[in-house]
Amino acid sequence: VQLQASGGGLVQPGGSLRLSCTASGARFRIDIMGWYRQAPGKQREFVASITYGGRTNYGDSVKGRFTISRDNAKTTAYLEMNNLKPDDTAVYSCSADIAAVGGRHWGRGTQVTVSS
């Protein structure tokens, strides 16, 4: 499966961005789609995930500000980011877990920079 993330950019503190992650080539159901981020010099951090059934989970640092969703075809995940802070600056990558084949698939990241 191939994952393509988009929507990153430069935004001022307090602003909003919407990231998209589109999966293609999956032969089986994508059970979980997720977002992770990595800032320079830091470890990769879990941001949010959503199951095929719509159950969501968020990292503590983004709860109440970020919202993850999936489209009806279940192949695109969105990350709505509000009230962005400079600490949210990172490369955001999406992931797809496919239970039928095991493992986690990763896409190339998209840069999000929060700065005035």
PDB file of N, CA, C and O in Angstrom, residues 59-92:
ATOM      1  N   GLY A  59      -2.853  11.663  21.072  1.00  0.00           N
ATOM      2  CA  GLY A  59      -1.770  11.920  21.990  1.00  0.00           C
ATOM      3  C   GLY A  59      -2.163  13.036  22.952  1.00  0.00           C
ATOM      4  O   GLY A  59      -2.940  13.921  22.598  1.00  0.00           O
ATOM      5  N   ASP A  60      -1.600  13.007  24.135  1.00  0.00           N
ATOM      6  CA  ASP A  60      -1.989  13.970  25.167  1.00  0.00           C
ATOM      7  C   ASP A  60      -1.739  15.415  24.733  1.00  0.00           C
ATOM      8  O   ASP A  60      -2.501  16.317  25.080  1.00  0.00           O
ATOM      9  N   SER A  61      -0.687  15.630  23.975  1.00  0.00           N
ATOM     10  CA  SER A  61      -0.323  17.003  23.616  1.00  0.00           C
ATOM     11  C   SER A  61      -1.249  17.640  22.589  1.00  0.00           C
ATOM     12  O   SER A  61      -1.208  18.855  22.391  1.00  0.00           O
ATOM     13  N   VAL A  62      -2.112  16.837  21.949  1.00  0.00           N
ATOM     14  CA  VAL A  62      -2.979  17.395  20.903  1.00  0.00           C
ATOM     15  C   VAL A  62      -4.460  17.257  21.226  1.00  0.00           C
ATOM     16  O   VAL A  62      -5.305  17.743  20.475  1.00  0.00           O
ATOM     17  N   LYS A  63      -4.786  16.600  22.328  1.00  0.00           N
ATOM     18  CA  LYS A  63      -6.189  16.409  22.690  1.00  0.00           C
ATOM     19  C   LYS A  63      -6.899  17.752  22.820  1.00  0.00           C
ATOM     20  O   LYS A  63      -6.380  18.684  23.429  1.00  0.00           O
ATOM     21  N   GLY A  64      -8.075  17.819  22.218  1.00  0.00           N
ATOM     22  CA  GLY A  64      -8.857  19.042  22.275  1.00  0.00           C
ATOM     23  C   GLY A  64      -8.519  20.039  21.183  1.00  0.00           C
ATOM     24  O   GLY A  64      -9.239  21.022  20.993  1.00  0.00           O
ATOM     25  N   ARG A  65      -7.421  19.821  20.469  1.00  0.00           N
ATOM     26  CA  ARG A  65      -7.027  20.745  19.401  1.00  0.00           C
ATOM     27  C   ARG A  65      -7.047  20.083  18.021  1.00  0.00           C
ATOM     28  O   ARG A  65      -7.317  20.747  17.025  1.00  0.00           O
ATOM     29  N   PHE A  66      -6.729  18.790  17.972  1.00  0.00           N
ATOM     30  CA  PHE A  66      -6.662  18.061  16.702  1.00  0.00           C
ATOM     31  C   PHE A  66      -7.840  17.089  16.613  1.00  0.00           C
ATOM     32  O   PHE A  66      -8.279  16.529  17.622  1.00  0.00           O
ATOM     33  N   THR A  67      -8.305  16.869  15.382  1.00  0.00           N
ATOM     34  CA  THR A  67      -9.382  15.915  15.139  1.00  0.00           C
ATOM     35  C   THR A  67      -9.013  15.055  13.936  1.00  0.00           C
ATOM     36  O   THR A  67      -8.687  15.585  12.873  1.00  0.00           O
ATOM     37  N   ILE A  68      -9.082  13.756  14.113  1.00  0.00           N
ATOM     38  CA  ILE A  68      -8.811  12.825  13.013  1.00  0.00           C
ATOM     39  C   ILE A  68     -10.123  12.272  12.500  1.00  0.00           C
ATOM     40  O   ILE A  68     -11.068  12.050  13.276  1.00  0.00           O
ATOM     41  N   SER A  69     -10.202  12.052  11.188  1.00  0.00           N
ATOM     42  CA  SER A  69     -11.407  11.488  10.581  1.00  0.00           C
ATOM     43  C   SER A  69     -11.006  10.676   9.357  1.00  0.00           C
ATOM     44  O   SER A  69      -9.866  10.756   8.883  1.00  0.00           O
ATOM     45  N   ARG A  70     -11.959   9.894   8.845  1.00  0.00           N
ATOM     46  CA  ARG A  70     -11.740   9.110   7.632  1.00  0.00           C
ATOM     47  C   ARG A  70     -12.897   9.340   6.685  1.00  0.00           C
ATOM     48  O   ARG A  70     -14.029   9.574   7.112  1.00  0.00           O
ATOM     49  N   ASP A  71     -12.628   9.203   5.393  1.00  0.00           N
ATOM     50  CA  ASP A  71     -13.702   9.346   4.420  1.00  0.00           C
ATOM     51  C   ASP A  71     -14.525   8.054   4.353  1.00  0.00           C
ATOM     52  O   ASP A  71     -14.168   7.046   4.941  1.00  0.00           O
ATOM     53  N   ASN A  72     -15.636   8.107   3.634  1.00  0.00           N
ATOM     54  CA  ASN A  72     -16.539   6.953   3.586  1.00  0.00           C
ATOM     55  C   ASN A  72     -15.891   5.731   2.949  1.00  0.00           C
ATOM     56  O   ASN A  72     -16.216   4.601   3.304  1.00  0.00           O
ATOM     57  N   ALA A  73     -14.976   5.947   2.042  1.00  0.00           N
ATOM     58  CA  ALA A  73     -14.290   4.824   1.395  1.00  0.00           C
ATOM     59  C   ALA A  73     -13.212   4.235   2.304  1.00  0.00           C
ATOM     60  O   ALA A  73     -12.651   3.187   1.992  1.00  0.00           O
ATOM     61  N   LYS A  74     -12.940   4.938   3.407  1.00  0.00           N
ATOM     62  CA  LYS A  74     -11.977   4.452   4.413  1.00  0.00           C
ATOM     63  C   LYS A  74     -10.551   4.404   3.916  1.00  0.00           C
ATOM     64  O   LYS A  74      -9.713   3.734   4.500  1.00  0.00           O
ATOM     65  N   THR A  75     -10.262   5.133   2.824  1.00  0.00           N
ATOM     66  CA  THR A  75      -8.898   5.113   2.314  1.00  0.00           C
ATOM     67  C   THR A  75      -8.176   6.437   2.484  1.00  0.00           C
ATOM     68  O   THR A  75      -7.005   6.546   2.137  1.00  0.00           O
ATOM     69  N   THR A  76      -8.875   7.431   2.984  1.00  0.00           N
ATOM     70  CA  THR A  76      -8.257   8.725   3.236  1.00  0.00           C
ATOM     71  C   THR A  76      -8.512   9.136   4.680  1.00  0.00           C
ATOM     72  O   THR A  76      -9.651   9.073   5.146  1.00  0.00           O
ATOM     73  N   ALA A  77      -7.457   9.543   5.345  1.00  0.00           N
ATOM     74  CA  ALA A  77      -7.568  10.046   6.711  1.00  0.00           C
ATOM     75  C   ALA A  77      -7.216  11.524   6.708  1.00  0.00           C
ATOM     76  O   ALA A  77      -6.324  11.964   5.974  1.00  0.00           O
ATOM     77  N   TYR A  78      -7.930  12.262   7.543  1.00  0.00           N
ATOM     78  CA  TYR A  78      -7.694  13.692   7.660  1.00  0.00           C
ATOM     79  C   TYR A  78      -7.277  14.021   9.086  1.00  0.00           C
ATOM     80  O   TYR A  78      -7.712  13.370  10.038  1.00  0.00           O
ATOM     81  N   LEU A  79      -6.465  15.044   9.210  1.00  0.00           N
ATOM     82  CA  LEU A  79      -6.097  15.540  10.527  1.00  0.00           C
ATOM     83  C   LEU A  79      -6.347  17.039  10.543  1.00  0.00           C
ATOM     84  O   LEU A  79      -5.624  17.804   9.901  1.00  0.00           O
ATOM     85  N   GLU A  80      -7.407  17.425  11.242  1.00  0.00           N
ATOM     86  CA  GLU A  80      -7.751  18.832  11.397  1.00  0.00           C
ATOM     87  C   GLU A  80      -7.010  19.350  12.621  1.00  0.00           C
ATOM     88  O   GLU A  80      -7.199  18.848  13.729  1.00  0.00           O
ATOM     89  N   MET A  81      -6.134  20.339  12.399  1.00  0.00           N
ATOM     90  CA  MET A  81      -5.299  20.864  13.483  1.00  0.00           C
ATOM     91  C   MET A  81      -5.680  22.310  13.754  1.00  0.00           C
ATOM     92  O   MET A  81      -5.573  23.159  12.860  1.00  0.00           O
ATOM     93  N   ASN A  82      -6.135  22.573  14.952  1.00  0.00           N
ATOM     94  CA  ASN A  82      -6.537  23.921  15.357  1.00  0.00           C
ATOM     95  C   ASN A  82      -5.679  24.423  16.513  1.00  0.00           C
ATOM     96  O   ASN A  82      -5.050  23.633  17.218  1.00  0.00           O
ATOM     97  N   ASN A  83      -5.698  25.739  16.679  1.00  0.00           N
ATOM     98  CA  ASN A  83      -4.934  26.366  17.762  1.00  0.00           C
ATOM     99  C   ASN A  83      -3.490  25.861  17.772  1.00  0.00           C
ATOM    100  O   ASN A  83      -2.963  25.443  18.804  1.00  0.00           O
ATOM    101  N   LEU A  84      -2.866  25.915  16.634  1.00  0.00           N
ATOM    102  CA  LEU A  84      -1.510  25.389  16.495  1.00  0.00           C
ATOM    103  C   LEU A  84      -0.515  26.200  17.306  1.00  0.00           C
ATOM    104  O   LEU A  84      -0.639  27.435  17.440  1.00  0.00           O
ATOM    105  N   LYS A  85       0.470  25.491  17.825  1.00  0.00           N
ATOM    106  CA  LYS A  85       1.508  26.090  18.653  1.00  0.00           C
ATOM    107  C   LYS A  85       2.880  25.836  18.019  1.00  0.00           C
ATOM    108  O   LYS A  85       3.032  24.872  17.264  1.00  0.00           O
ATOM    109  N   PRO A  86       3.870  26.642  18.345  1.00  0.00           N
ATOM    110  CA  PRO A  86       5.212  26.393  17.802  1.00  0.00           C
ATOM    111  C   PRO A  86       5.711  24.975  18.099  1.00  0.00           C
ATOM    112  O   PRO A  86       6.427  24.392  17.266  1.00  0.00           O
ATOM    113  N   ASP A  87       5.316  24.403  19.237  1.00  0.00           N
ATOM    114  CA  ASP A  87       5.737  23.032  19.563  1.00  0.00           C
ATOM    115  C   ASP A  87       5.120  21.989  18.636  1.00  0.00           C
ATOM    116  O   ASP A  87       5.538  20.828  18.670  1.00  0.00           O
ATOM    117  N   ASP A  88       4.142  22.369  17.848  1.00  0.00           N
ATOM    118  CA  ASP A  88       3.549  21.444  16.881  1.00  0.00           C
ATOM    119  C   ASP A  88       4.382  21.340  15.607  1.00  0.00           C
ATOM    120  O   ASP A  88       4.090  20.514  14.739  1.00  0.00           O
ATOM    121  N   THR A  89       5.408  22.158  15.490  1.00  0.00           N
ATOM    122  CA  THR A  89       6.279  22.115  14.325  1.00  0.00           C
ATOM    123  C   THR A  89       6.983  20.768  14.229  1.00  0.00           C
ATOM    124  O   THR A  89       7.636  20.327  15.168  1.00  0.00           O
ATOM    125  N   ALA A  90       6.801  20.103  13.098  1.00  0.00           N
ATOM    126  CA  ALA A  90       7.365  18.760  12.906  1.00  0.00           C
ATOM    127  C   ALA A  90       7.049  18.275  11.500  1.00  0.00           C
ATOM    128  O   ALA A  90       6.262  18.896  10.780  1.00  0.00           O
ATOM    129  N   VAL A  91       7.655  17.158  11.155  1.00  0.00           N
ATOM    130  CA  VAL A  91       7.249  16.433   9.951  1.00  0.00           C
ATOM    131  C   VAL A  91       6.168  15.443  10.369  1.00  0.00           C
ATOM    132  O   VAL A  91       6.384  14.615  11.256  1.00  0.00           O
ATOM    133  N   TYR A  92       5.022  15.549   9.736  1.00  0.00           N
ATOM    134  CA  TYR A  92       3.882  14.695  10.059  1.00  0.00           C
ATOM    135  C   TYR A  92       3.792  13.572   9.025  1.00  0.00           C
ATOM    136  O   TYR A  92       3.730  13.836   7.824  1.00  0.00           O
TER     137      TYR A  92
END
